XYZ file of C-alpha atoms in Angstrom:
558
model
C 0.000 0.000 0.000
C 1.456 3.050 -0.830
C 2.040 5.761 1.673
C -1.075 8.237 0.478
C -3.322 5.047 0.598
C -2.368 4.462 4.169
C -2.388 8.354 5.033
C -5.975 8.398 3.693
C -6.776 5.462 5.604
C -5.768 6.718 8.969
C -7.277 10.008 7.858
C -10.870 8.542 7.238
C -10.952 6.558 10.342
C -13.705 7.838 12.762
C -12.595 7.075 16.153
C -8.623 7.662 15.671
C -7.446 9.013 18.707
C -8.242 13.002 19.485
C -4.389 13.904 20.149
C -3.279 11.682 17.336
C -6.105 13.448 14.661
C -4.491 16.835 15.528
C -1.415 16.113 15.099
C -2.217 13.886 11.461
C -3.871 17.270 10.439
C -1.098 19.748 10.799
C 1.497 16.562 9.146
C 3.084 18.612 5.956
C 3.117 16.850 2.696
C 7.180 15.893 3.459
C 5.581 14.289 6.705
C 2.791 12.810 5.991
C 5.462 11.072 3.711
C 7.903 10.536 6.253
C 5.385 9.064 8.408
C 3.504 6.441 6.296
C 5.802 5.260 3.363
C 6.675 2.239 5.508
C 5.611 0.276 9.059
C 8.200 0.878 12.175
C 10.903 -1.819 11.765
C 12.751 -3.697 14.376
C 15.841 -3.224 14.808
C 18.923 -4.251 17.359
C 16.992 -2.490 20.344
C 13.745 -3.444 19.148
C 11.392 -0.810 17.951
C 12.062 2.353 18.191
C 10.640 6.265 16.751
C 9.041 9.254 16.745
C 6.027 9.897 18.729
C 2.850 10.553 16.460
C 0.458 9.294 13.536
C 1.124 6.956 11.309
C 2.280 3.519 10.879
C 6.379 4.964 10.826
C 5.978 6.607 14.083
C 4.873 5.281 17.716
C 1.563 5.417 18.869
C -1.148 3.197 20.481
C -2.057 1.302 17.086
C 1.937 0.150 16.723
C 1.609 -0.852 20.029
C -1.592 -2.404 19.786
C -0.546 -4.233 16.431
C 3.102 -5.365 17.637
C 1.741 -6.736 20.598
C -1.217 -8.815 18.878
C 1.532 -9.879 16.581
C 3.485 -11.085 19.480
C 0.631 -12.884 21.841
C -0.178 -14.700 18.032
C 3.564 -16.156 18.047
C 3.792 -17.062 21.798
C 0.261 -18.697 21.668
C 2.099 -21.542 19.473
C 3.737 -22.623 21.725
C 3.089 -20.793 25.269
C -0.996 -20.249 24.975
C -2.504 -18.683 28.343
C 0.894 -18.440 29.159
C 2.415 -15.083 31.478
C 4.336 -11.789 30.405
C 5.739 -8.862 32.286
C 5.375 -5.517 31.246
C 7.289 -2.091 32.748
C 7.699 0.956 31.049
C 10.064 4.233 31.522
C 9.420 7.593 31.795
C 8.881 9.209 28.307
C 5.402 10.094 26.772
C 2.757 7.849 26.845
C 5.070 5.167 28.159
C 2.255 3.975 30.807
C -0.515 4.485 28.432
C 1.567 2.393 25.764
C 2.515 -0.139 28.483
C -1.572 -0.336 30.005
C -2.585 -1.010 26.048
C 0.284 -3.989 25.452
C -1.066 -5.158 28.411
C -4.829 -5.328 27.375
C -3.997 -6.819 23.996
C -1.955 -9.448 25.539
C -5.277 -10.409 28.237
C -7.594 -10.433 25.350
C -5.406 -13.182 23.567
C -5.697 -14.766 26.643
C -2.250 -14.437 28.691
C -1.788 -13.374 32.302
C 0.001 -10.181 33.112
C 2.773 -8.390 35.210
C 1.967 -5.257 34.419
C 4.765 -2.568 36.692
C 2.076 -0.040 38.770
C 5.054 2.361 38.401
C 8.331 2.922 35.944
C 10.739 0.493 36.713
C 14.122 -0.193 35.109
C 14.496 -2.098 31.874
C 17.125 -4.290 34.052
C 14.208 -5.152 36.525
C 11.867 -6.233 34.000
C 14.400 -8.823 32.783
C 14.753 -10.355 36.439
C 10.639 -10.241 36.373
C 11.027 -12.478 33.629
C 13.305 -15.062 34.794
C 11.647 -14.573 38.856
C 7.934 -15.288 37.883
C 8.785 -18.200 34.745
C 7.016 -16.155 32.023
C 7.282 -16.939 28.375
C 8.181 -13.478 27.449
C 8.340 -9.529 28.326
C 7.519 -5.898 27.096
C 9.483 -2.552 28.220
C 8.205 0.591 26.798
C 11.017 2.451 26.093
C 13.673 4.599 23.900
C 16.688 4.110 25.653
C 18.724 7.509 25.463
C 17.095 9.437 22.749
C 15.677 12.722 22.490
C 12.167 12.902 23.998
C 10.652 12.850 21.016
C 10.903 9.448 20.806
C 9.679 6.229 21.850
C 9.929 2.485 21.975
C 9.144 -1.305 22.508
C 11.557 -3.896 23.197
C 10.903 -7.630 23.653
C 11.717 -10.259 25.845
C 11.925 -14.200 25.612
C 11.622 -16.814 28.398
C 15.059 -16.210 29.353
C 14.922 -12.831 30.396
C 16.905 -11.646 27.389
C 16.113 -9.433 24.335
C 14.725 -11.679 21.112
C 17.376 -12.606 19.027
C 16.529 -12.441 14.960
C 15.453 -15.707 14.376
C 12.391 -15.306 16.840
C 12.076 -11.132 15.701
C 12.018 -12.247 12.077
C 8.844 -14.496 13.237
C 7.183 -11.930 15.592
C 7.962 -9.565 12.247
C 5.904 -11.863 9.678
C 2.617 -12.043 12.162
C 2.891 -8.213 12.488
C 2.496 -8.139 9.188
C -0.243 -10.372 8.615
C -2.148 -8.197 10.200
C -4.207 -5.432 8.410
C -6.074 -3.395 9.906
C -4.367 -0.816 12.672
C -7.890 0.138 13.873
C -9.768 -3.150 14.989
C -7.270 -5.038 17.234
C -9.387 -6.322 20.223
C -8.362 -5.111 23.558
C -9.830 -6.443 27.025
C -11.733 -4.009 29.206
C -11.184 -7.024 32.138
C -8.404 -6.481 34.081
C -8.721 -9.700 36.403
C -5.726 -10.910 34.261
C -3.619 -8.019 35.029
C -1.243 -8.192 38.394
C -0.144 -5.043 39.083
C 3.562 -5.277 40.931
C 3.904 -2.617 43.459
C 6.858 -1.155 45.276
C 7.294 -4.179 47.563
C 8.785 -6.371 44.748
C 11.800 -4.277 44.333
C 13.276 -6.151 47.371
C 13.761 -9.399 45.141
C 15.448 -7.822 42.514
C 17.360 -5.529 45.099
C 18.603 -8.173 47.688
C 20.615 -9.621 44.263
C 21.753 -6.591 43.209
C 23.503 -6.356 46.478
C 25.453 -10.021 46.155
C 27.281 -8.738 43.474
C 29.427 -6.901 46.309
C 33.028 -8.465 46.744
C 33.676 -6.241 49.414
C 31.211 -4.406 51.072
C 33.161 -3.427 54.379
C 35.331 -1.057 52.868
C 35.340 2.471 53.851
C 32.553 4.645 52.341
C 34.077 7.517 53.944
C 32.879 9.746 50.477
C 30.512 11.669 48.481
C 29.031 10.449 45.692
C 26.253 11.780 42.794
C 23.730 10.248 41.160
C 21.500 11.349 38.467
C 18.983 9.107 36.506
C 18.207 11.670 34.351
C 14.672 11.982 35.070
C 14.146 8.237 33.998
C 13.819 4.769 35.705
C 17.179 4.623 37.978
C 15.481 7.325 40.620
C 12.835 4.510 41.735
C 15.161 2.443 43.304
C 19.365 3.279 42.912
C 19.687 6.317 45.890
C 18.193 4.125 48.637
C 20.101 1.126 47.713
C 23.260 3.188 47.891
C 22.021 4.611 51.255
C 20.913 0.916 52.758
C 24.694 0.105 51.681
C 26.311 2.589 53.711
C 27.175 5.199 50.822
C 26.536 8.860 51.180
C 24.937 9.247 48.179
C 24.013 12.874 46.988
C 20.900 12.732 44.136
C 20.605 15.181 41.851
C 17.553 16.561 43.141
C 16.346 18.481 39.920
C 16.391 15.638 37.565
C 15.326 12.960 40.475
C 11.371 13.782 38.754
C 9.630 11.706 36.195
C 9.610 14.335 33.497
C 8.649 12.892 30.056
C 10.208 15.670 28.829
C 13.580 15.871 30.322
C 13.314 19.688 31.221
C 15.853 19.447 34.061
C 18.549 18.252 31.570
C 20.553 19.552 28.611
C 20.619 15.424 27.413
C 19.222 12.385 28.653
C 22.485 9.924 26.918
C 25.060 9.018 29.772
C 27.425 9.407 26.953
C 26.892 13.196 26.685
C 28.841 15.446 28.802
C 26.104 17.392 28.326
C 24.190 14.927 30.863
C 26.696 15.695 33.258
C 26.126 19.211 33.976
C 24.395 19.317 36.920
C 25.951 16.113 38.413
C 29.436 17.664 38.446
C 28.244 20.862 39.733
C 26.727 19.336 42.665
C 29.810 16.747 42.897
C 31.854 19.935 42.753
C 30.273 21.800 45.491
C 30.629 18.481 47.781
C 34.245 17.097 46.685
C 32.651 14.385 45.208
C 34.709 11.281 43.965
C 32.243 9.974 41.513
C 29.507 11.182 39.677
C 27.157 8.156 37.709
C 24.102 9.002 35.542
C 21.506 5.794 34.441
C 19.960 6.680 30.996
C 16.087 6.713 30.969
C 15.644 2.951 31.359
C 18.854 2.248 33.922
C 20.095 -0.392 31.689
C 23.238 1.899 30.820
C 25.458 3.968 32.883
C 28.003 7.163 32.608
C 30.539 8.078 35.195
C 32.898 11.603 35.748
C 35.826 11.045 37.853
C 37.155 13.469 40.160
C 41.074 13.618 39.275
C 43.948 16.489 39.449
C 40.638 18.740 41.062
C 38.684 18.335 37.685
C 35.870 15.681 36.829
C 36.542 13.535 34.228
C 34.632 11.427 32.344
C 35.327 7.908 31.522
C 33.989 6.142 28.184
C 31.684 2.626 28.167
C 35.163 1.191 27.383
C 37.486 2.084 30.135
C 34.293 2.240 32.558
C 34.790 -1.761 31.369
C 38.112 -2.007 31.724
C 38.330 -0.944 35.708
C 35.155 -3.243 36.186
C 36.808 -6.132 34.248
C 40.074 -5.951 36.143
C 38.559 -5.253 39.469
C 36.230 -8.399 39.731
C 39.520 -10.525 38.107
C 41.702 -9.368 40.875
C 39.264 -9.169 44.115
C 37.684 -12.495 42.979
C 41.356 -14.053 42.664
C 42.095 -12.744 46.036
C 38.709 -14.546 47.420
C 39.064 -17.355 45.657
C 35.962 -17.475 44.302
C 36.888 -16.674 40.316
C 35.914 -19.586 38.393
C 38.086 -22.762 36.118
C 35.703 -21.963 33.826
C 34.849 -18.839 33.783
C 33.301 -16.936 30.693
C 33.632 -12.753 29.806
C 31.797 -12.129 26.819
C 31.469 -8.512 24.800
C 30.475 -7.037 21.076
C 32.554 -7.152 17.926
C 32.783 -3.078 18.506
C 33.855 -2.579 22.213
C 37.222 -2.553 23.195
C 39.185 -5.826 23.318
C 41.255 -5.058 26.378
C 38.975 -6.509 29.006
C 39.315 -9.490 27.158
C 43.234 -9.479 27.339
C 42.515 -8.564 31.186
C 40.303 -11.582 31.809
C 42.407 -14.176 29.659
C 45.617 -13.351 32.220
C 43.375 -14.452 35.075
C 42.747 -17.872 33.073
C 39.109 -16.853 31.860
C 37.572 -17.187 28.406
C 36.553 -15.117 26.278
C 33.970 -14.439 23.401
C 33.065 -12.281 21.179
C 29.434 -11.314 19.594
C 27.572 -9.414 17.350
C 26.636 -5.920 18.687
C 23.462 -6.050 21.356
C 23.485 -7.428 24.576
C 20.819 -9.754 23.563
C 23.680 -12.133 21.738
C 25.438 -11.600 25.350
C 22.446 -12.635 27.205
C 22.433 -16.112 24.351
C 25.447 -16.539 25.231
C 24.833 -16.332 29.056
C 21.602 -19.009 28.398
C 24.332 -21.583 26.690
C 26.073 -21.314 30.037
C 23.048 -23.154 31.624
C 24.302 -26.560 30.369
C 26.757 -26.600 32.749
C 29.496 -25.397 30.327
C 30.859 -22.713 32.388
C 29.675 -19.877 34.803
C 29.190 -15.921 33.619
C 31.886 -13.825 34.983
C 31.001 -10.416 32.948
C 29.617 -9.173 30.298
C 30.008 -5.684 28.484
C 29.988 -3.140 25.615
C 30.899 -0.098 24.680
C 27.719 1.620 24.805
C 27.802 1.865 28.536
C 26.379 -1.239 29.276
C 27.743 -4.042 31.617
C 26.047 -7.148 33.916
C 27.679 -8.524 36.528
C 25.821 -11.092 37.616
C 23.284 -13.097 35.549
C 20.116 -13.238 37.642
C 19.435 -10.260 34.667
C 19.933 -11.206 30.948
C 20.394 -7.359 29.547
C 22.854 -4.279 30.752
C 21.793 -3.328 33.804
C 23.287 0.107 35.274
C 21.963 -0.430 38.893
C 24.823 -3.447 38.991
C 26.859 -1.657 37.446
C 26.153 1.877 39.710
C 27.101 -0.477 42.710
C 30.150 -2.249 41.707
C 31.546 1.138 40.606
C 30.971 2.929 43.735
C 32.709 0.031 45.426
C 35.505 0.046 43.170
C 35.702 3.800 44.268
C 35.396 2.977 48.207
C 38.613 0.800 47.364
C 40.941 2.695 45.409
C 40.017 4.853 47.858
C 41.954 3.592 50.341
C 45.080 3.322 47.873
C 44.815 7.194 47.668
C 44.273 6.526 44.156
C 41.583 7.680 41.415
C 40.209 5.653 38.671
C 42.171 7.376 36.020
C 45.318 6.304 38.415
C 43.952 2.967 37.919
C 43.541 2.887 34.580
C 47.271 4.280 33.799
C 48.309 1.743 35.868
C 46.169 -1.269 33.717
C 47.250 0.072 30.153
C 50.721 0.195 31.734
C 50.292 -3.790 32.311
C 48.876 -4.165 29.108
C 49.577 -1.693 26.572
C 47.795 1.904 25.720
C 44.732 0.819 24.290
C 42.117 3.755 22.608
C 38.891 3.668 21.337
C 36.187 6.134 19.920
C 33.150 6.203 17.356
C 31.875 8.529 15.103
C 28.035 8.683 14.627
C 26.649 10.204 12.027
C 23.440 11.349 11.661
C 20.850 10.939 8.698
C 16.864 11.883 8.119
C 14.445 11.255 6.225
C 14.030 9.276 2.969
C 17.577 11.138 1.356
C 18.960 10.562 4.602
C 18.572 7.093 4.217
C 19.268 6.515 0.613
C 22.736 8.723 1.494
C 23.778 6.052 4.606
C 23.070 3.107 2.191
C 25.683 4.510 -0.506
C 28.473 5.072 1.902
C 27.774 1.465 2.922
C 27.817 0.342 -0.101
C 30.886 1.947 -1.181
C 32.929 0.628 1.905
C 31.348 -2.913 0.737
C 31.951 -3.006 -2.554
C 35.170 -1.063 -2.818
C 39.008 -1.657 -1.714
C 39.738 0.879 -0.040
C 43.149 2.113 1.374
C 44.619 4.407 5.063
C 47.654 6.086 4.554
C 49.923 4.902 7.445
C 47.950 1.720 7.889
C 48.754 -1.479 6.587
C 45.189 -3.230 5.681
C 45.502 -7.339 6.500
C 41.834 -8.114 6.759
C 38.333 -6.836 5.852
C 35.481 -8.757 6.914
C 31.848 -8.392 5.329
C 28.953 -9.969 8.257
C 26.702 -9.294 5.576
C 28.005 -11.399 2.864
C 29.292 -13.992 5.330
C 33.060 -13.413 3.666
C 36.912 -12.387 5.313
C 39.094 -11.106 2.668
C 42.711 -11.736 3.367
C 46.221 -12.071 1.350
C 44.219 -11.906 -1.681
C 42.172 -15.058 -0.492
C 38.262 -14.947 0.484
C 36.907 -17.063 2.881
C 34.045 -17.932 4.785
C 33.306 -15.731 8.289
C 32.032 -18.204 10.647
C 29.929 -15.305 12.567
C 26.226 -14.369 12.657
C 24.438 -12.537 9.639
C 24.732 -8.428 10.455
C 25.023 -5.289 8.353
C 28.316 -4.875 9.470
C 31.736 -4.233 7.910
C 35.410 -4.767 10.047
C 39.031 -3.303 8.664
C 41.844 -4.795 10.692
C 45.588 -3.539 10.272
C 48.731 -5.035 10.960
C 49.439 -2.849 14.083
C 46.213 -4.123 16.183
C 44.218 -0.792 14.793
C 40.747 -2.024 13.812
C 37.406 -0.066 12.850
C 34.301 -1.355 11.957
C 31.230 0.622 10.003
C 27.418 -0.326 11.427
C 24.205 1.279 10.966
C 22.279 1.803 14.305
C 19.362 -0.544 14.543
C 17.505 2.459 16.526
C 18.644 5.176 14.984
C 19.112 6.838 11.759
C 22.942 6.580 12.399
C 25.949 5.310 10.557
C 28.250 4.309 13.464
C 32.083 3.751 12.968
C 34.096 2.210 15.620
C 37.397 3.092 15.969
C 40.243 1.484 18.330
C 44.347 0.939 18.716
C 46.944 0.045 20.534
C 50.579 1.053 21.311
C 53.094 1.610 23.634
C 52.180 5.050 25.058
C 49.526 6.724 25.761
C 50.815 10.254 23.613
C 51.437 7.192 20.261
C 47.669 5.935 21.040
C 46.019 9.156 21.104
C 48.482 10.087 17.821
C 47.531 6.809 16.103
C 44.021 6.965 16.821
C 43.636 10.416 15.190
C 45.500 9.216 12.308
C 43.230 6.438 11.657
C 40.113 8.591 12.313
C 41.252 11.214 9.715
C 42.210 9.003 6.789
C 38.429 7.653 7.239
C 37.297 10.947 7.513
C 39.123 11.594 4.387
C 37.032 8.574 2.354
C 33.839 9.652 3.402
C 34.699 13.514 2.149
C 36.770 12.630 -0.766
C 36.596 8.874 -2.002
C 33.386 7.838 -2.289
């Protein structure tokens, strides 16, 4: 159906939603476009977009028709089975999250339906605690308000992985009409979870402590950033002993973020009001949870200025720390596993393989983490960590995504101990790359819109696909296509024995890699970027190289 055809559609339909009518009035002609040319794909994250009309945006109806698509799947094999549902903070998160949940009764399941927000990281532990055969989370992650999203859940507690999308995708899509999915008005089937049930999830949280008699003789900030992290994070800290200072201003559920300049942990932007408060206190740390808690940022107080530390080296102190304290207990496992994406840095892994661990590597999205986790349930081995770049770490298993309220915890007790070594956590970083080697990493995002937008993303792609390409100062020794399932090396091709992605990896002869991969959430063309050498003045210096003579493709060579 062509994209008028379905504008007219939604148009002409009687009882469309009042707020949603408005808005599909005042659409331009480049909207109405933009919003109807095709339906809201899944991508690594789920769904994700724009709040408003039409079947390219979020709204009740892509709700409504994702989740019918979903309860049709499940009921092949889990009929009148049960499914949790939580939701963040954004707009029309709870409304979004009360319709998924009426759908899902009407097809005949049972429902955990969160009375509040809750953290993305909570809703996977609902999962695994109360043996449903799947879960919802309204959300969309870090972006801009304007925005939206649904992820989904299997048994396991972990994101779907594409085989099981691809199926949930082709019932979607055997369903037509938006406007007469049935939805129950009986709510027997719906348990609401109330604020009591956050001692389940909580009381594991706080095992993943190695050493929780050290010294909490410090200040620490937290922000969640208006989002799902202020429900529960400050008065664990507090029942732990931390004096934990909250960011009072963004501590409210505002939809619209107004207390903050940018609701990504990645942004230093995000930080602003966390390091003004940590500065006014002599703060050590300063951590900020993104909207759903599932990722986390951290600023370092070091040489009287706060610092902030990537998803990479926030991994790297993590990594090392459990190795060495769990060594010193005795408690690391013979058969330990670390597991982390094809894009995030590879240093943790060096860091775990000295302690005798093992190591493996997956496609981007902690859902092929949390697969790999579920493998470990044969007995093979036990989950040590897991991590990527994006901010995103799990320390203990009990939860199958990233889940920043672990992570907030294990970094404020990696704090309370260098602590007591009068050291920071940039001192302990030095320290690690001087073990291991200087080891940098970075991305470049780049941002497209619209149709053209689009179209311009998929020639760049195509160009680094299809094209040999060469870095002046690098030696090239492999290339390796996920998408056509081929490594090209010494002239030879071979087979890449990895899982099927839109994803492209350059690897030189001194350990510098990067890797090109459109977001599956955003209109983005990320490019990964990492190095290694013997200093930290030749990393920085390589890594610049490397990111200009890309630079220079995308302006000049393609």
């Amino acid at each position: 159906m062509s994209y008028q055809k379905n504008y007219d559609k939604w148009r002409n339909y009687p009882y469309l939603e009042a707020n949603l009518k408005n808005l599909l009035n005042a659409l331009s002609p480049k909207e109405i476009e933009e919003s109807f040319y095709r339906d809201l794909e899944f991508g690594t994250g789920g769904m994700r977009g724009i709040l408003g009309p039409g079947t390219n945006r979020m709204n009740i109806y892509i709700v409504q028709k994702a989740t019918l698509g979903l309860a049709r799947h499940l009921n092949n094999k889990h009929a009148g089975g049960k499914l949790v549902i939580s939701y963040d903070n954004r707009n029309f998160s709870k409304e979004f999250a009360l319709e998924a949940a009426k759908v899902l009764v009407s097809q005949g399941f049972k429902v955990y339906l969160f009375k509040n927000m809750r953290p993305t990281p909570q809703l996977s532990f609902a999962v695994r605690h109360f043996g449903c055969c799947g879960g919802i989370m309204i959300t969309a992650s870090h972006n801009p308000k304007e925005y939206n999203g649904y992820k989904i859940y299997d048994d396991s507690g972990c994101q779907i992985l594409p085989e099981e999308a691809d199926m949930i995708i082709k019932e979607i899509k055997n369903i037509d009409d938006y406007f007469s999915i049935e939805t129950s008005k009986n709510h027997h089937n719906i348990h609401y979870l109330e604020a009591n049930f956050d001692k389940q999830y909580l009381d594991l949280v706080k095992t993943i402590q190695l050493n929780p008699d050290l010294p909490k003789d410090f200040k620490l900030v937290f922000t969640p950033l208006h989002g799902t992290g202020s429900t529960i994070t400050v008065d664990l800290l507090k029942s732990l002993g931390y004096a934990v200072l909250p960011v009072l201003s963004q501590m409210t559920e505002d939809p619209n973020f107004s207390g903050t300049e940018s609701a990504n942990p990645e942004d230093r932007k995000a930080f602003t009001e966390a390091i003004k408060l940590a500065e006014s206190h002599k703060a050590l740390i300063a951590l900020a949870t993104d909207p759903d808690a599932d990722r986390v940022g951290i600023a370092v107080l070091h040489n009287n200025e706060y610092i902030l530390l990537n998803g990479n080296q926030t991994a790297v102190i993590t990594m090392d720390y459990i190795a060495k304290y769990r060594k010193k207990l005795g408690t690391l496992p013979e058969n330990g596993y670390v597991f982390t994406s094809n894009v995030s840095s590879v240093l943790p892994l060096e860091i775990a393989k000295n302690y005798g661990l093992k190591t493996k590597t997956t496609l981007t999205g902690f859902k092929y983490i949390g697969a790999e986790i579920r493998k470990l349930e044969a007995g093979t081995g036990e989950f040590v960590f897991g991590y990527e770049e994006s901010f995103g770490s799990l320390q203990k298993d009990f939860v199958r995504d990233k889940d920043a309220i672990q992570s907030v915890l294990i970094l404020a007790e990696i704090a309370a101990y260098l602590k007591t070594k009068d050291m920071t956590m940039l001192d302990y970083l030095k320290a690690i790359y001087q073990q291991y080697g200087y080891y940098q990493e970075d991305i470049l995002n780049l941002s497209f819109s619209g149709l053209e937008g689009l179209a311009k993303m998929q020639e760049i792609i195509d160009f680094f696909r299809n094209k040999e390409i060469k870095l002046n100062g690098f030696n090239l020794i492999k290339k390796e296509d996920f998408l056509k399932q081929k490594t090209f090396e010494n002239g030879k091709i071979s087979n890449l024995d990895f899982p099927v992605a839109d994803v492209i990896r350059y690897l030189f002869s001194d350990d510098s890699w990067f890797i090109l991969r459109p977001s599956g959430t955003e209109p983005k063309l990320k490019i990964y970027f990492g190095v290694k050498d013997v200093s930290e003045t030749s990393a920085t210096k390589k890594l610049l190289a490397l990111k200009a003579a890309v630079n220079h493709i995308l302006e000049e060579g393609y």
